[in-house]
mmCIF file of C-alpha atoms and ligand atoms in Angstrom:
data_model
loop_
_atom_site.group_PDB
_atom_site.id
_atom_site.type_symbol
_atom_site.label_atom_id
_atom_site.label_comp_id
_atom_site.label_asym_id
_atom_site.label_seq_id
_atom_site.Cartn_x
_atom_site.Cartn_y
_atom_site.Cartn_z
ATOM 1 C CA MET I 245 103.101 62.985 186.797
ATOM 2 C CA ALA I 246 106.526 63.916 188.184
ATOM 3 C CA ASP I 247 108.073 63.401 191.599
ATOM 4 C CA PRO I 248 108.110 67.014 192.948
ATOM 5 C CA ALA I 249 111.341 66.350 194.876
ATOM 6 C CA THR I 250 113.354 65.271 191.846
ATOM 7 C CA ASP I 251 111.138 66.383 188.945
ATOM 8 C CA THR I 252 111.562 62.924 187.413
ATOM 9 C CA PRO I 253 108.523 61.228 185.867
ATOM 10 C CA THR I 254 106.777 58.564 188.012
ATOM 11 C CA PRO I 255 107.461 55.181 186.403
ATOM 12 C CA GLN I 256 104.398 53.341 185.078
ATOM 13 C CA PHE I 257 104.294 49.864 186.603
ATOM 14 C CA SER I 258 102.198 47.275 184.806
ATOM 15 C CA ARG I 259 101.218 43.842 185.995
ATOM 16 C CA VAL I 260 99.276 41.153 184.192
ATOM 17 C CA VAL I 261 96.464 39.810 186.379
ATOM 18 C CA ALA I 262 94.946 37.403 183.842
ATOM 19 C CA ASP I 263 96.467 35.736 180.794
ATOM 20 C CA GLU I 264 94.907 34.173 177.716
ATOM 21 C CA SER I 265 93.774 30.943 179.377
ATOM 22 C CA GLU I 266 92.341 32.790 182.397
ATOM 23 C CA VAL I 267 90.382 35.153 180.134
ATOM 24 C CA ALA I 268 89.072 32.136 178.191
ATOM 25 C CA ARG I 269 87.977 30.338 181.363
ATOM 26 C CA ALA I 270 86.276 33.468 182.695
ATOM 27 C CA LEU I 271 84.324 33.923 179.455
ATOM 28 C CA THR I 272 83.250 30.275 179.442
ATOM 29 C CA ARG I 273 81.923 30.632 182.991
ATOM 30 C CA MET I 274 80.160 33.886 182.107
ATOM 31 C CA ALA I 275 78.417 32.235 179.135
ATOM 32 C CA HIS I 276 77.184 29.448 181.416
ATOM 33 C CA GLU I 277 76.020 31.930 184.066
ATOM 34 C CA LEU I 278 74.040 33.884 181.458
ATOM 35 C CA LEU I 279 72.411 30.688 180.203
ATOM 36 C CA GLU I 280 71.600 29.498 183.692
ATOM 37 C CA ALA I 281 70.066 32.818 184.772
ATOM 38 C CA ASN I 282 68.053 33.033 181.534
ATOM 39 C CA HIS I 283 67.040 29.331 181.594
ATOM 40 C CA GLY I 284 68.594 28.927 178.135
ATOM 41 C CA ALA I 285 69.285 31.189 175.198
ATOM 42 C CA GLU I 286 65.640 32.019 174.434
ATOM 43 C CA ASN I 287 65.172 35.727 173.571
ATOM 44 C CA LEU I 288 68.789 36.631 174.361
ATOM 45 C CA VAL I 289 70.383 39.496 172.406
ATOM 46 C CA LEU I 290 74.031 40.251 173.251
ATOM 47 C CA LEU I 291 75.070 43.842 172.541
ATOM 48 C CA GLY I 292 78.753 44.728 172.829
ATOM 49 C CA ILE I 293 79.732 48.273 173.804
ATOM 50 C CA PRO I 294 82.643 49.532 171.682
ATOM 51 C CA THR I 295 85.403 49.203 171.794
ATOM 52 C CA ARG I 296 86.258 45.874 173.396
ATOM 53 C CA GLY I 297 82.726 44.936 174.380
ATOM 54 C CA VAL I 298 82.106 44.113 170.710
ATOM 55 C CA PRO I 299 84.562 41.205 170.350
ATOM 56 C CA LEU I 300 83.605 40.048 173.850
ATOM 57 C CA ALA I 301 79.924 39.885 172.864
ATOM 58 C CA LYS I 302 80.890 37.869 169.767
ATOM 59 C CA ARG I 303 82.891 35.426 171.884
ATOM 60 C CA LEU I 304 80.110 35.022 174.449
ATOM 61 C CA ALA I 305 77.590 34.454 171.638
ATOM 62 C CA ALA I 306 79.848 31.773 170.129
ATOM 63 C CA LEU I 307 80.254 30.078 173.526
ATOM 64 C CA ILE I 308 76.495 30.124 174.125
ATOM 65 C CA GLU I 309 75.923 28.705 170.658
ATOM 66 C CA SER I 310 78.403 25.896 171.311
ATOM 67 C CA VAL I 311 76.485 24.951 174.480
ATOM 68 C CA GLU I 312 72.936 25.384 173.175
ATOM 69 C CA GLY I 313 73.508 24.277 169.593
ATOM 70 C CA ARG I 314 71.687 27.262 168.153
ATOM 71 C CA PRO I 315 72.774 30.784 167.229
ATOM 72 C CA VAL I 316 72.190 33.674 169.607
ATOM 73 C CA ARG I 317 71.651 37.185 168.299
ATOM 74 C CA GLN I 318 74.503 39.616 168.875
ATOM 75 C CA GLY I 319 75.333 43.155 167.796
ATOM 76 C CA GLU I 320 76.913 46.386 168.976
ATOM 77 C CA LEU I 321 75.645 49.460 170.783
ATOM 78 C CA ASP I 322 77.568 52.717 170.519
ATOM 79 C CA ILE I 323 76.895 55.042 173.441
ATOM 80 C CA THR I 324 78.940 58.084 172.354
ATOM 81 C CA MET I 325 76.001 60.443 171.821
ATOM 82 C CA TYR I 326 74.464 59.418 175.175
ATOM 83 C CA ARG I 327 77.528 60.095 177.338
ATOM 84 C CA ASP I 328 76.848 62.425 180.244
ATOM 85 C CA ASP I 329 80.100 64.294 179.500
ATOM 86 C CA LEU I 330 79.193 64.937 175.857
ATOM 87 C CA ARG I 331 78.596 68.621 176.481
ATOM 88 C CA ALA I 332 82.129 68.963 177.820
ATOM 89 C CA ASN I 333 83.543 67.051 174.797
ATOM 90 C CA PRO I 334 81.184 67.944 171.937
ATOM 91 C CA THR I 335 83.590 66.895 169.179
ATOM 92 C CA ARG I 336 83.387 63.144 169.882
ATOM 93 C CA ASN I 337 82.524 61.162 166.753
ATOM 94 C CA PRO I 338 79.748 58.597 167.089
ATOM 95 C CA GLY I 339 80.661 54.967 166.449
ATOM 96 C CA ARG I 340 78.672 52.117 164.996
ATOM 97 C CA THR I 341 75.436 50.664 166.337
ATOM 98 C CA ALA I 342 74.261 47.395 164.773
ATOM 99 C CA ILE I 343 71.170 45.808 166.299
ATOM 100 C CA PRO I 344 70.190 42.339 165.058
ATOM 101 C CA GLY I 345 66.421 42.875 164.683
ATOM 102 C CA SER I 346 63.969 44.254 167.219
ATOM 103 C CA ILE I 347 64.924 44.301 170.884
ATOM 104 C CA ASP I 348 61.283 44.572 172.003
ATOM 105 C CA ASP I 349 60.495 41.820 174.532
ATOM 106 C CA SER I 350 64.011 40.408 174.277
ATOM 107 C CA VAL I 351 66.517 39.936 177.087
ATOM 108 C CA VAL I 352 69.330 42.298 176.157
ATOM 109 C CA VAL I 353 72.749 41.496 177.601
ATOM 110 C CA LEU I 354 75.043 44.519 177.520
ATOM 111 C CA VAL I 355 78.660 43.381 177.243
ATOM 112 C CA ASP I 356 81.680 45.507 178.118
ATOM 113 C CA ASP I 357 85.288 44.909 179.062
ATOM 114 C CA VAL I 358 85.576 47.084 182.202
ATOM 115 C CA LEU I 359 82.953 48.362 184.652
ATOM 116 C CA TYR I 360 84.201 51.334 186.654
ATOM 117 C CA SER I 361 82.057 54.421 187.400
ATOM 118 C CA GLY I 362 79.075 52.840 185.639
ATOM 119 C CA ARG I 363 78.551 55.939 183.489
ATOM 120 C CA THR I 364 79.119 54.036 180.217
ATOM 121 C CA ILE I 365 76.400 51.564 181.180
ATOM 122 C CA GLY I 366 74.135 54.402 182.307
ATOM 123 C CA ALA I 367 74.546 55.875 178.814
ATOM 124 C CA ALA I 368 73.816 52.443 177.315
ATOM 125 C CA PHE I 369 70.452 52.377 179.120
ATOM 126 C CA ASP I 370 69.603 55.722 177.508
ATOM 127 C CA ALA I 371 70.717 54.451 174.090
ATOM 128 C CA LEU I 372 68.565 51.328 174.474
ATOM 129 C CA ARG I 373 65.523 53.407 175.333
ATOM 130 C CA ASP I 374 65.665 54.890 171.819
ATOM 131 C CA LEU I 375 65.761 51.424 170.255
ATOM 132 C CA GLY I 376 62.886 49.633 171.900
ATOM 133 C CA ARG I 377 61.596 48.077 175.094
ATOM 134 C CA PRO I 378 63.434 44.915 176.093
ATOM 135 C CA ARG I 379 61.775 42.579 178.595
ATOM 136 C CA ALA I 380 64.936 42.780 180.685
ATOM 137 C CA VAL I 381 68.458 44.169 180.470
ATOM 138 C CA ARG I 382 71.428 42.283 181.930
ATOM 139 C CA LEU I 383 75.079 43.256 182.191
ATOM 140 C CA ALA I 384 78.151 41.112 181.510
ATOM 141 C CA VAL I 385 81.630 42.576 182.094
ATOM 142 C CA LEU I 386 85.021 40.940 181.914
ATOM 143 C CA VAL I 387 86.363 43.162 184.727
ATOM 144 C CA ASP I 388 84.601 44.901 187.606
ATOM 145 C CA ARG I 389 87.110 47.282 189.150
ATOM 146 C CA GLY I 390 84.713 48.955 191.608
ATOM 147 C CA HIS I 391 84.452 52.716 192.306
ATOM 148 C CA ARG I 392 80.886 53.036 191.048
ATOM 149 C CA GLU I 393 79.330 56.503 190.662
ATOM 150 C CA LEU I 394 75.915 55.141 189.660
ATOM 151 C CA PRO I 395 73.868 52.329 191.252
ATOM 152 C CA ILE I 396 74.794 49.726 188.620
ATOM 153 C CA ALA I 397 75.877 46.120 189.166
ATOM 154 C CA ALA I 398 76.868 43.430 186.673
ATOM 155 C CA ASP I 399 74.971 40.133 186.437
ATOM 156 C CA THR I 400 78.083 38.216 185.482
ATOM 157 C CA VAL I 401 81.712 39.275 186.008
ATOM 158 C CA GLY I 402 84.875 37.648 184.693
ATOM 159 C CA ARG I 403 87.235 39.083 187.290
ATOM 160 C CA THR I 404 86.682 41.434 190.237
ATOM 161 C CA ILE I 405 89.736 43.623 190.776
ATOM 162 C CA GLN I 406 90.502 45.991 193.616
ATOM 163 C CA ALA I 407 92.313 48.662 191.622
ATOM 164 C CA ALA I 408 93.463 51.897 193.229
ATOM 165 C CA ASP I 409 92.346 55.312 191.977
ATOM 166 C CA ASP I 410 95.695 55.900 190.294
ATOM 167 C CA GLU I 411 95.618 52.588 188.451
ATOM 168 C CA ARG I 412 94.148 51.822 185.043
ATOM 169 C CA VAL I 413 92.778 48.416 184.183
ATOM 170 C CA ALA I 414 93.257 47.468 180.539
ATOM 171 C CA VAL I 415 91.767 44.512 178.720
ATOM 172 C CA GLN I 416 93.639 43.262 175.674
ATOM 173 C CA LEU I 417 91.866 41.047 173.192
ATOM 174 C CA ALA I 418 93.384 39.028 170.362
ATOM 175 C CA GLU I 419 90.972 40.519 167.811
ATOM 176 C CA LEU I 420 92.303 44.045 168.432
ATOM 177 C CA ASP I 421 95.532 43.683 170.371
ATOM 178 C CA GLY I 422 97.010 40.384 169.196
ATOM 179 C CA THR I 423 96.711 38.744 172.607
ATOM 180 C CA ASP I 424 94.278 38.274 175.499
ATOM 181 C CA ALA I 425 95.201 39.736 178.887
ATOM 182 C CA ILE I 426 94.009 41.884 181.772
ATOM 183 C CA THR I 427 96.621 44.358 182.931
ATOM 184 C CA ILE I 428 96.786 46.898 185.737
ATOM 185 C CA THR I 429 98.990 49.931 185.209
ATOM 186 C CA ARG I 430 99.919 52.463 187.859
ATOM 187 C CA THR I 431 99.515 55.778 186.083
ATOM 188 C CA GLY I 432 100.544 58.059 188.918
ATOM 189 C CA LYS I 433 97.350 60.088 188.595
ATOM 190 C CA GLU I 434 93.751 59.465 189.593
ATOM 191 C CA SER I 435 91.643 58.062 186.732
HETATM 192 O O1 PRP U 710 82.298 52.496 184.001
HETATM 193 P P1 PRP U 710 83.006 53.613 183.286
HETATM 194 O O2 PRP U 710 83.655 54.605 184.201
HETATM 195 O O3 PRP U 710 82.138 54.270 182.249
HETATM 196 O O4 PRP U 710 84.261 52.992 182.539
HETATM 197 C C1 PRP U 710 84.201 51.832 181.765
HETATM 198 C C2 PRP U 710 84.380 52.138 180.309
HETATM 199 O O5 PRP U 710 85.667 52.737 180.107
HETATM 200 C C3 PRP U 710 86.285 52.097 179.013
HETATM 201 O O6 PRP U 710 85.869 52.652 177.810
HETATM 202 P P2 PRP U 710 86.541 53.937 177.180
HETATM 203 O O7 PRP U 710 85.581 55.085 177.363
HETATM 204 O O8 PRP U 710 87.922 54.113 177.719
HETATM 205 O O9 PRP U 710 86.528 53.609 175.628
HETATM 206 P P3 PRP U 710 87.079 52.344 174.842
HETATM 207 O O10 PRP U 710 86.189 51.180 175.197
HETATM 208 O O11 PRP U 710 86.925 52.709 173.421
HETATM 209 O O12 PRP U 710 88.505 52.105 175.270
HETATM 210 C C4 PRP U 710 85.769 50.677 179.106
HETATM 211 O O13 PRP U 710 85.889 50.021 177.850
HETATM 212 C C5 PRP U 710 84.339 50.849 179.509
HETATM 213 O O14 PRP U 710 83.485 50.993 178.387
HETATM 214 O O1 URA U 711 90.591 51.377 184.679
HETATM 215 C C1 URA U 711 89.749 51.690 183.826
HETATM 216 C C2 URA U 711 88.779 52.693 184.039
HETATM 217 C C3 URA U 711 87.878 52.939 183.062
HETATM 218 N N1 URA U 711 87.927 52.234 181.924
HETATM 219 C C4 URA U 711 88.858 51.277 181.715
HETATM 220 O O2 URA U 711 88.892 50.649 180.645
HETATM 221 N N2 URA U 711 89.763 51.030 182.682
#
């Protein structure tokens, strides 16, 4: 976006709101909150939503395993074909879904990096419906930035951020980005 008075592009300001150690502490707390709410790891299945929900689900599963001393099932759930804007963008390519066994009667924990409008999670509910009937579905997100368009709330949140409409919240993870961080960037246009 350009400043109409000068026709110069609006600068993009970025600020880091959580670094590697803060992301690590948040994930450790989230793992404990999931265990406490579920009274242990019994029946838990963690499903990461691509892109960055997948490494986050793996990390939460590893943290839960380190506390409970037993492995917890984890996989990934692609929601591309369930998006409510698919008709407007019909050329999207589906990603990978990998479910570790049946989800019937399990407690599925959807894991994502950012919760914003809630439409991604709404699509995840539709995707799950085609896979089975979990006993319960929970939601774990590293960042809740508000501005919901659907009645969806997370069960555990790493960081709640009051981001403005013209800001974008980005999660960086070592597995994909070489470092862990949560960054807010002013884009100059509403997201
Ligand atoms: O609550 P919402 O408004 O749906 O926004 C949140 C989603 O937006 C981002 O995904 P994006 O679609 O940008 O894809 P990516 O994960 O591959 O970056 C983010 O990773 C969440 O999945
Ligand atoms: O700020 C935002 C909004 C949607 N999705 C993101 O990853 N960040």
